[in-house]
Amino acid sequence: MERSMKMKLTKKMQSALLIEDNLRLFKCPICSAEMEMEEHSRLVCWNRHSFDLAKSGYVNLAPQAHSTKYDKSLFEARTAVMDSGFFGPVLDNIIARLNTHLDGMERPVLLDAGCGEGTHLHKVHSRMQPGTVGIGIDLAKEGIVAASKTYPGIVWSVADLAAMPFADSSMDAIVNILSPANYAEFNRLLNPGSILVKIVPETGYLQELREVFYDGKQQKEEADPVARFREQFDVVESERLTYLFELPEALLAPLIRMTPLTWNASEQRIGEVLAMGMKEITIDLRVIAGVRRAGEIG
Ligand SMILES: C[S@@+](CC[C@H](N)C(=O)[O-])C[C@H]1O[C@@H](n2cnc3c(N)ncnc32)[C@H](O)[C@@H]1O
Ligand SMILES: [Zn+2]
């Protein structure tokens, strides 16, 4: 009975109830005051800054509008690729780390910082212990709109990972997949001993695309991401996952579309690569897991 009643709730109401249950996690992105839910429709802080829930249930907690190069078609392409099993071994690895760490915790809170269109968080969350609270944030509104339409049962918010609208020590785990890190914020949100899992690309990641678009030349890379991680967190695991993914023909176009690697490619070159075809693609990523040190903020 209860379940059939739940089925009839709108996405917005489901999300409002989920947020209401977890209000203690939120803080106002403008003045840092605590937030309340009004009329199952908006988050309002004690200083009356107000943030409406959208029809699909997400809440925009970014103080200013941002336009990013991550648009609707890019996120649709990402969903098509990520739904295909492309990231399967990587997600299995992340889930194993999180489950080991969160085992036995009551209602643990898991944040995906820079979640894009939400498929990874949805897949991870669906394999965590019941009661796990999932929160996905991204600055690209189009990603969060898509996530909230497709994956109810998770809190989706447009927000800046450099200034997150959440209370200190509010998260039990953070994942940060191919997105920028902000270690000061990760430190602030995690408790000592809580886990951060970060995914960074290694040199072979999508190398077949680099070969056809850039003659294999490396793009400019961030200075050693593992070293940066290690400065801030105690690394408990750093594992490189390299595998070839057999690419179904229909996935080549979305694969080309989904990655910033091809943003500067001409339509003509894209057409040539599509005509040429690509049988397989290399996934080469590093999973870095670490725990927050005691007594450090920032
Ligand atoms: C390569 S995508 C990865 C998205 C997703 N994690 C995935 O693997 O499919 C990088 C993401 O980081 C987000 N991003 C970049 N800067 C951000 C910021 N300051 N706050 C929140 N998200 C940010 C972008 O909007 C984009 O969705
Ligand atoms: Zn406020």
Tab-separated table of C-alpha atoms and ligand atoms in Angstrom:
chain	number	residue	atom	x	y	z
A	1	MET	CA	0.000	0.000	0.000
A	2	GLU	CA	2.678	2.421	1.082
A	3	ARG	CA	4.746	1.553	-1.981
A	4	SER	CA	1.881	2.157	-4.429
A	5	MET	CA	1.216	5.517	-2.769
A	6	LYS	CA	4.897	6.418	-3.171
A	7	MET	CA	4.750	5.542	-6.857
A	8	LYS	CA	2.196	8.285	-7.347
A	9	LEU	CA	4.345	11.030	-5.845
A	10	THR	CA	5.639	13.528	-8.361
A	11	LYS	CA	9.394	13.747	-8.852
A	12	LYS	CA	9.336	17.128	-7.153
A	13	MET	CA	7.512	15.765	-4.097
A	14	GLN	CA	9.805	12.727	-3.849
A	15	SER	CA	12.764	15.015	-3.936
A	16	ALA	CA	11.245	17.462	-1.415
A	17	LEU	CA	10.669	14.606	1.047
A	18	LEU	CA	14.192	13.306	0.555
A	19	ILE	CA	15.686	16.760	1.112
A	20	GLU	CA	13.433	17.343	4.148
A	21	ASP	CA	14.729	14.131	5.674
A	22	ASN	CA	18.272	15.408	5.218
A	23	LEU	CA	17.969	19.138	5.923
A	24	ARG	CA	20.845	19.048	8.404
A	25	LEU	CA	23.219	18.470	5.468
A	26	PHE	CA	22.422	21.768	3.751
A	27	LYS	CA	23.597	25.321	4.284
A	28	CYS	CA	22.691	28.445	2.394
A	29	PRO	CA	25.099	29.030	-0.514
A	30	ILE	CA	24.802	32.801	0.033
A	31	CYS	CA	25.026	33.318	3.814
A	32	SER	CA	25.805	29.799	5.145
A	33	ALA	CA	22.735	29.795	7.425
A	34	GLU	CA	20.724	26.622	7.986
A	35	MET	CA	17.936	25.832	5.550
A	36	GLU	CA	14.303	24.771	5.870
A	37	MET	CA	11.877	23.358	3.349
A	38	GLU	CA	8.756	25.430	2.720
A	39	GLU	CA	5.592	23.899	1.262
A	40	HIS	CA	7.574	20.992	-0.197
A	41	SER	CA	8.638	23.495	-2.826
A	42	ARG	CA	11.653	25.541	-1.841
A	43	LEU	CA	14.657	25.577	0.409
A	44	VAL	CA	14.741	28.782	2.447
A	45	CYS	CA	17.485	29.881	4.810
A	46	TRP	CA	17.042	31.748	8.098
A	47	ASN	CA	17.889	34.967	6.255
A	48	ARG	CA	15.164	34.241	3.676
A	49	HIS	CA	17.379	33.373	0.703
A	50	SER	CA	15.102	31.087	-1.265
A	51	PHE	CA	15.788	28.282	-3.776
A	52	ASP	CA	12.903	26.641	-5.666
A	53	LEU	CA	12.763	22.951	-6.460
A	54	ALA	CA	12.280	22.395	-10.189
A	55	LYS	CA	9.455	20.201	-11.494
A	56	SER	CA	11.907	17.357	-12.010
A	57	GLY	CA	13.051	17.710	-8.388
A	58	TYR	CA	16.495	19.269	-8.588
A	59	VAL	CA	17.396	22.443	-6.705
A	60	ASN	CA	19.652	25.163	-8.041
A	61	LEU	CA	22.009	26.198	-5.222
A	62	ALA	CA	24.566	27.995	-7.376
A	63	PRO	CA	24.503	31.657	-6.321
A	64	GLN	CA	25.028	32.803	-9.929
A	65	ALA	CA	24.047	31.315	-13.268
A	66	HIS	CA	27.016	29.721	-15.028
A	67	SER	CA	27.260	28.802	-18.649
A	68	THR	CA	29.572	25.906	-19.369
A	69	LYS	CA	30.584	24.055	-22.517
A	70	TYR	CA	28.847	20.979	-21.135
A	71	ASP	CA	25.481	21.218	-22.892
A	72	LYS	CA	22.402	19.011	-23.281
A	73	SER	CA	23.656	17.086	-26.309
A	74	LEU	CA	26.994	16.377	-24.628
A	75	PHE	CA	25.219	14.955	-21.583
A	76	GLU	CA	22.864	12.874	-23.779
A	77	ALA	CA	25.931	11.458	-25.504
A	78	ARG	CA	27.557	10.775	-22.119
A	79	THR	CA	24.480	8.915	-20.903
A	80	ALA	CA	24.438	6.725	-24.035
A	81	VAL	CA	28.099	5.822	-23.572
A	82	MET	CA	27.998	5.401	-19.791
A	83	ASP	CA	24.907	3.171	-20.036
A	84	SER	CA	26.770	0.748	-22.298
A	85	GLY	CA	29.046	-0.840	-19.712
A	86	PHE	CA	31.966	1.350	-20.816
A	87	PHE	CA	32.790	2.247	-17.198
A	88	GLY	CA	31.727	-1.095	-15.663
A	89	PRO	CA	35.096	-2.162	-14.159
A	90	VAL	CA	35.741	1.361	-12.873
A	91	LEU	CA	32.362	1.539	-11.155
A	92	ASP	CA	32.849	-1.955	-9.659
A	93	ASN	CA	36.116	-0.726	-8.200
A	94	ILE	CA	34.566	2.451	-6.759
A	95	ILE	CA	31.647	0.495	-5.285
A	96	ALA	CA	33.970	-2.020	-3.618
A	97	ARG	CA	35.973	0.790	-1.968
A	98	LEU	CA	32.870	2.613	-0.793
A	99	ASN	CA	31.162	-0.506	0.515
A	100	THR	CA	34.225	-1.551	2.498
A	101	HIS	CA	34.395	1.872	4.031
A	102	LEU	CA	30.715	2.522	4.675
A	103	ASP	CA	29.876	-1.000	5.811
A	104	GLY	CA	27.545	-0.997	8.819
A	105	MET	CA	27.156	2.793	8.896
A	106	GLU	CA	23.600	3.954	9.407
A	107	ARG	CA	22.245	6.006	6.487
A	108	PRO	CA	25.660	7.031	5.123
A	109	VAL	CA	25.760	10.112	2.913
A	110	LEU	CA	27.562	9.842	-0.437
A	111	LEU	CA	28.318	12.923	-2.546
A	112	ASP	CA	29.318	12.914	-6.215
A	113	ALA	CA	31.132	16.233	-6.775
A	114	GLY	CA	30.901	17.037	-10.497
A	115	CYS	CA	28.382	14.291	-11.283
A	116	GLY	CA	27.511	15.427	-14.832
A	117	GLU	CA	24.343	13.678	-16.031
A	118	GLY	CA	24.277	11.403	-13.011
A	119	THR	CA	24.605	7.897	-14.489
A	120	HIS	CA	27.676	7.006	-12.419
A	121	LEU	CA	26.128	8.129	-9.149
A	122	HIS	CA	22.892	6.334	-9.978
A	123	LYS	CA	24.751	3.080	-10.688
A	124	VAL	CA	26.927	3.384	-7.587
A	125	HIS	CA	24.048	4.389	-5.302
A	126	SER	CA	21.889	1.479	-6.476
A	127	ARG	CA	24.574	-0.910	-5.202
A	128	MET	CA	25.112	0.680	-1.797
A	129	GLN	CA	23.423	-0.482	1.384
A	130	PRO	CA	19.732	0.483	1.675
A	131	GLY	CA	19.269	3.888	3.281
A	132	THR	CA	22.385	5.398	1.710
A	133	VAL	CA	21.679	9.030	0.854
A	134	GLY	CA	23.024	9.994	-2.584
A	135	ILE	CA	23.737	13.610	-3.511
A	136	GLY	CA	24.932	14.710	-6.949
A	137	ILE	CA	26.106	18.233	-7.732
A	138	ASP	CA	27.371	19.831	-10.893
A	139	LEU	CA	27.730	23.386	-12.101
A	140	ALA	CA	26.305	22.484	-15.518
A	141	LYS	CA	22.545	22.845	-15.166
A	142	GLU	CA	21.873	20.677	-18.220
A	143	GLY	CA	23.573	17.731	-16.524
A	144	ILE	CA	21.541	18.104	-13.351
A	145	VAL	CA	18.286	18.540	-15.306
A	146	ALA	CA	18.976	15.268	-17.142
A	147	ALA	CA	19.978	13.481	-13.913
A	148	SER	CA	16.850	14.564	-12.043
A	149	LYS	CA	14.559	13.538	-14.903
A	150	THR	CA	16.144	10.107	-15.227
A	151	TYR	CA	17.160	9.080	-11.722
A	152	PRO	CA	14.760	9.936	-8.884
A	153	GLY	CA	15.715	8.924	-5.351
A	154	ILE	CA	18.895	10.991	-5.299
A	155	VAL	CA	19.294	14.657	-4.318
A	156	TRP	CA	20.378	16.550	-7.461
A	157	SER	CA	21.630	20.097	-7.206
A	158	VAL	CA	23.251	22.671	-9.446
A	159	ALA	CA	26.146	23.806	-7.275
A	160	ASP	CA	29.781	24.790	-7.414
A	161	LEU	CA	32.157	22.192	-6.010
A	162	ALA	CA	34.460	25.031	-4.977
A	163	ALA	CA	31.816	26.372	-2.555
A	164	MET	CA	29.397	23.608	-1.757
A	165	PRO	CA	26.037	24.316	-0.107
A	166	PHE	CA	26.555	21.677	2.580
A	167	ALA	CA	27.437	21.781	6.258
A	168	ASP	CA	30.891	20.955	7.635
A	169	SER	CA	31.434	17.212	8.244
A	170	SER	CA	28.154	16.395	6.489
A	171	MET	CA	29.433	13.661	4.126
A	172	ASP	CA	30.608	10.115	4.779
A	173	ALA	CA	32.064	9.632	1.300
A	174	ILE	CA	32.806	11.757	-1.761
A	175	VAL	CA	33.402	10.560	-5.304
A	176	ASN	CA	34.980	12.875	-7.875
A	177	ILE	CA	35.037	11.318	-11.334
A	178	LEU	CA	36.973	13.038	-14.138
A	179	SER	CA	35.966	16.375	-12.627
A	180	PRO	CA	38.032	19.100	-10.974
A	181	ALA	CA	38.865	18.573	-7.302
A	182	ASN	CA	38.637	21.107	-4.517
A	183	TYR	CA	40.467	19.511	-1.623
A	184	ALA	CA	39.733	22.316	0.836
A	185	GLU	CA	36.023	21.739	0.291
A	186	PHE	CA	36.365	17.937	0.376
A	187	ASN	CA	38.209	18.267	3.684
A	188	ARG	CA	35.544	20.548	5.083
A	189	LEU	CA	32.691	18.224	4.160
A	190	LEU	CA	34.259	14.965	5.313
A	191	ASN	CA	34.829	13.673	8.823
A	192	PRO	CA	38.318	12.475	9.795
A	193	GLY	CA	38.567	8.934	8.459
A	194	SER	CA	35.878	9.499	5.802
A	195	ILE	CA	36.695	8.413	2.281
A	196	LEU	CA	37.338	10.285	-0.978
A	197	VAL	CA	37.475	8.326	-4.237
A	198	LYS	CA	38.846	10.224	-7.223
A	199	ILE	CA	39.095	9.035	-10.828
A	200	VAL	CA	41.737	10.615	-13.038
A	201	PRO	CA	42.649	9.825	-16.648
A	202	GLU	CA	45.917	8.055	-17.399
A	203	THR	CA	47.915	8.513	-20.602
A	204	GLY	CA	46.071	5.851	-22.605
A	205	TYR	CA	42.542	7.060	-21.843
A	206	LEU	CA	40.607	7.288	-25.149
A	207	GLN	CA	43.931	7.146	-27.015
A	208	GLU	CA	42.266	5.986	-30.247
A	209	LEU	CA	40.354	9.284	-30.331
A	210	ARG	CA	43.538	11.245	-29.678
A	211	GLU	CA	45.256	9.329	-32.468
A	212	VAL	CA	42.666	10.209	-35.088
A	213	PHE	CA	42.082	13.776	-33.956
A	214	TYR	CA	45.556	14.831	-32.807
A	215	ASP	CA	47.946	12.272	-34.326
A	216	GLY	CA	48.319	10.810	-30.836
A	217	LYS	CA	49.708	14.009	-29.304
A	218	GLN	CA	49.108	14.403	-25.586
A	219	GLN	CA	46.777	17.127	-24.409
A	220	LYS	CA	48.075	19.381	-21.669
A	221	GLU	CA	47.725	17.453	-18.433
A	222	GLU	CA	47.217	18.554	-14.879
A	223	ALA	CA	50.396	18.316	-12.721
A	224	ASP	CA	50.619	14.882	-11.104
A	225	PRO	CA	47.080	14.399	-9.721
A	226	VAL	CA	48.128	11.570	-7.388
A	227	ALA	CA	50.725	13.796	-5.729
A	228	ARG	CA	48.146	16.543	-5.257
A	229	PHE	CA	45.729	14.043	-3.742
A	230	ARG	CA	48.426	12.694	-1.427
A	231	GLU	CA	49.230	16.178	-0.109
A	232	GLN	CA	45.708	16.423	1.238
A	233	PHE	CA	44.541	12.887	1.992
A	234	ASP	CA	46.071	9.633	3.251
A	235	VAL	CA	46.016	7.407	0.181
A	236	VAL	CA	44.695	3.927	0.956
A	237	GLU	CA	44.582	2.715	-2.633
A	238	SER	CA	45.862	3.882	-5.991
A	239	GLU	CA	45.074	1.496	-8.795
A	240	ARG	CA	45.381	1.887	-12.550
A	241	LEU	CA	42.632	0.212	-14.575
A	242	THR	CA	43.394	-0.324	-18.244
A	243	TYR	CA	41.112	-2.212	-20.611
A	244	LEU	CA	39.854	-2.225	-24.164
A	245	PHE	CA	36.163	-1.618	-24.614
A	246	GLU	CA	34.594	-3.091	-27.743
A	247	LEU	CA	32.719	-0.207	-29.251
A	248	PRO	CA	29.286	-0.904	-30.779
A	249	GLU	CA	29.005	1.042	-34.056
A	250	ALA	CA	26.173	3.205	-32.755
A	251	LEU	CA	28.330	4.460	-29.888
A	252	LEU	CA	31.089	6.083	-31.923
A	253	ALA	CA	29.147	9.305	-32.582
A	254	PRO	CA	28.172	9.789	-28.902
A	255	LEU	CA	31.713	8.887	-27.819
A	256	ILE	CA	33.122	11.635	-30.043
A	257	ARG	CA	30.480	14.060	-28.799
A	258	MET	CA	30.827	13.349	-25.085
A	259	THR	CA	34.449	14.309	-24.523
A	260	PRO	CA	36.198	17.682	-24.360
A	261	LEU	CA	39.019	15.955	-26.319
A	262	THR	CA	37.122	16.615	-29.549
A	263	TRP	CA	35.779	20.094	-28.822
A	264	ASN	CA	38.233	21.662	-31.277
A	265	ALA	CA	37.766	19.096	-34.037
A	266	SER	CA	36.180	20.230	-37.320
A	267	GLU	CA	32.870	18.762	-38.490
A	268	GLN	CA	34.739	17.501	-41.559
A	269	ARG	CA	37.234	15.535	-39.475
A	270	ILE	CA	34.431	14.158	-37.285
A	271	GLY	CA	32.639	12.992	-40.456
A	272	GLU	CA	35.820	11.280	-41.686
A	273	VAL	CA	36.349	9.493	-38.366
A	274	LEU	CA	32.711	8.355	-38.299
A	275	ALA	CA	33.081	6.980	-41.831
A	276	MET	CA	36.325	5.233	-40.894
A	277	GLY	CA	34.764	3.598	-37.823
A	278	MET	CA	36.432	2.493	-34.595
A	279	LYS	CA	36.227	-1.039	-33.267
A	280	GLU	CA	37.561	-0.546	-29.770
A	281	ILE	CA	38.572	2.161	-27.379
A	282	THR	CA	41.038	2.190	-24.510
A	283	ILE	CA	39.911	2.977	-20.999
A	284	ASP	CA	42.908	3.890	-18.865
A	285	LEU	CA	41.986	5.448	-15.556
A	286	ARG	CA	43.368	5.637	-12.059
A	287	VAL	CA	41.192	5.095	-9.014
A	288	ILE	CA	42.649	6.904	-6.007
A	289	ALA	CA	41.020	6.329	-2.647
A	290	GLY	CA	42.055	8.197	0.463
A	291	VAL	CA	40.837	9.113	3.890
A	292	ARG	CA	40.648	12.549	5.423
A	293	ARG	CA	43.361	13.206	7.963
A	294	ALA	CA	42.431	14.005	11.537
A	295	GLY	CA	42.465	17.627	12.649
A	296	GLU	CA	42.854	19.324	9.267
A	297	ILE	CA	40.493	21.704	7.577
A	298	GLY	CA	41.477	23.311	4.297
B	1	LIG	C1	34.394	15.371	-17.767
B	1	LIG	S1	32.910	15.828	-16.943
B	1	LIG	C2	32.675	14.453	-15.850
B	1	LIG	C3	31.227	14.290	-15.457
B	1	LIG	C4	30.903	12.983	-14.723
B	1	LIG	N1	31.609	12.869	-13.461
B	1	LIG	C5	31.242	11.809	-15.615
B	1	LIG	O1	32.275	11.172	-15.392
B	1	LIG	O2	30.463	11.525	-16.539
B	1	LIG	C6	33.441	17.139	-15.831
B	1	LIG	C7	32.278	17.727	-15.045
B	1	LIG	O3	32.782	18.628	-14.056
B	1	LIG	C8	31.834	19.668	-13.932
B	1	LIG	N2	32.458	20.809	-13.262
B	1	LIG	C9	33.525	21.547	-13.661
B	1	LIG	N3	33.791	22.530	-12.761
B	1	LIG	C10	32.866	22.409	-11.766
B	1	LIG	C11	32.604	23.121	-10.555
B	1	LIG	N4	33.355	24.166	-10.188
B	1	LIG	N5	31.573	22.724	-9.778
B	1	LIG	C12	30.798	21.677	-10.147
B	1	LIG	N6	30.991	20.960	-11.286
B	1	LIG	C13	32.007	21.317	-12.084
B	1	LIG	C14	31.425	19.944	-15.360
B	1	LIG	O4	30.234	20.691	-15.440
B	1	LIG	C15	31.294	18.532	-15.900
B	1	LIG	O5	29.997	18.012	-15.743
B	2	ZN	ZN	21.044	32.658	3.217
